Coordinates of C-alpha atoms in Angstrom, one line a residue:
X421 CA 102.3 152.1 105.1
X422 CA 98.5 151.5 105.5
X423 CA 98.0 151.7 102.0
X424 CA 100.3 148.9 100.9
X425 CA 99.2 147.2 103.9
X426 CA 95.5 147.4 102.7
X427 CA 96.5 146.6 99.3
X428 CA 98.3 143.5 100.4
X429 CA 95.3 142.2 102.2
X430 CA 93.0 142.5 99.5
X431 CA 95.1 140.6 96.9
X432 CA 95.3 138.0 99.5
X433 CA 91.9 137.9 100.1
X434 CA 91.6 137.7 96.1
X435 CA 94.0 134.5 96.3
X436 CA 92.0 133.0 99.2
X437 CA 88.6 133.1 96.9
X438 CA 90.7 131.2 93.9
X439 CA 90.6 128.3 96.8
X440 CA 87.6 125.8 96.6
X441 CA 86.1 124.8 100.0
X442 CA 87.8 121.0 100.1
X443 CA 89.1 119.0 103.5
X444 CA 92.7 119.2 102.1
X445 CA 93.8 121.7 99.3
X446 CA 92.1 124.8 100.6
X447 CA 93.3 128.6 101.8
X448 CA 93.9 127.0 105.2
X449 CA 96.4 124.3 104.0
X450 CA 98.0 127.5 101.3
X451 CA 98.5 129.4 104.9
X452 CA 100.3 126.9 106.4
X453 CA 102.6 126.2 103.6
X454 CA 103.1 129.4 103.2
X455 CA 104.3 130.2 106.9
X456 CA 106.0 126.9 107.0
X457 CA 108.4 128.2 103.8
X458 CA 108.5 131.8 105.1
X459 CA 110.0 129.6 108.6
X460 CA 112.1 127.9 106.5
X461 CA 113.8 130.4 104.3
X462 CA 114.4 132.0 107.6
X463 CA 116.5 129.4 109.0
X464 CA 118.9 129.2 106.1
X465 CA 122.0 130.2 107.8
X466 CA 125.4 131.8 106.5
X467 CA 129.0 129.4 106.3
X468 CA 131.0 129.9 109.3
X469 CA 134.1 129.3 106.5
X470 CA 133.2 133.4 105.4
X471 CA 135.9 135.5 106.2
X472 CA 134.0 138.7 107.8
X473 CA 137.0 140.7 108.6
X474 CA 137.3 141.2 105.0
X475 CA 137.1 145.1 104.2
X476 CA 135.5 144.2 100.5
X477 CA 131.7 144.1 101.7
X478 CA 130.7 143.6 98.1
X479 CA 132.6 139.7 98.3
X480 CA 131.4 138.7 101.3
X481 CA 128.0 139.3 99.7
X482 CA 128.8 137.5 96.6
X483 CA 129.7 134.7 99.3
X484 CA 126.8 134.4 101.1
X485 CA 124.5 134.5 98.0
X486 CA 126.4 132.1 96.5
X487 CA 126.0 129.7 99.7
X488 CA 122.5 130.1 99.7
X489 CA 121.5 130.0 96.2
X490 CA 120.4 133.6 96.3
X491 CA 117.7 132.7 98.6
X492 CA 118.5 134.9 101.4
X493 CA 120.3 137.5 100.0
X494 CA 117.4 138.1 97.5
X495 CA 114.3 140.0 98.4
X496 CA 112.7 138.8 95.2
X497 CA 113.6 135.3 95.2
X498 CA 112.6 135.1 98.7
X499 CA 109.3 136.9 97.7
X500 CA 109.0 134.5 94.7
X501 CA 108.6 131.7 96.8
X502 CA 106.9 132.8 99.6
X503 CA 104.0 133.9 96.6
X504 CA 104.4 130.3 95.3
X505 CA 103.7 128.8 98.7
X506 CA 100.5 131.0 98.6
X507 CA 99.1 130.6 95.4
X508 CA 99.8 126.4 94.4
X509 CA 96.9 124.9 95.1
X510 CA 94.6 127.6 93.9
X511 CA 91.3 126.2 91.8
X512 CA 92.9 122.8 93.1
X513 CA 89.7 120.4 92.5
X514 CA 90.1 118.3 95.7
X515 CA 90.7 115.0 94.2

């Protein structure tokens, strides 16, 4: 919606001022990290050893998660480290 959507941005733009302006550890280096994980995490792929003609949908999830450590079958671990990627260098002095 346009309200989350507006909310989003503003906490982001709150997280971009917590930057300081230096030629390394900056809001622009925190962007590319954080597409670069975002990339990442989207790449993990599932086993081809996973049965999927099982009828028990709950094992074949218990499967994958435990392939992937929970990192794509998690909306909140995947959010948790997306946010980390965004927010690590913030107040980072430069040196």
């Amino acid at each position: 919606s346009t309200s989350v959507t507006s909310q989003l941005r503003s906490f982001v733009e709150e997280v971009a001022g917590l930057y300081h302006d230096n030629p390394f550890h900056n809001f622009e280096h925190a962007n590319h990290v954080t597409m670069a994980v975002h990339k990442l995490l989207n790449r993990i792929v599932t086993p081809e050893e996973i049965d999927y003609e099982r009828k028990n949908a709950k094992k074949i999830a218990a499967d994958l998660h435990d392939y992937t450590f929970g990192i794509t079958s998690d909306p909140l671990t995947h959010f948790a480290v997306v946010f980390s990627a965004l927010v690590h260098d913030t107040d980072h002095k430069g040196v």
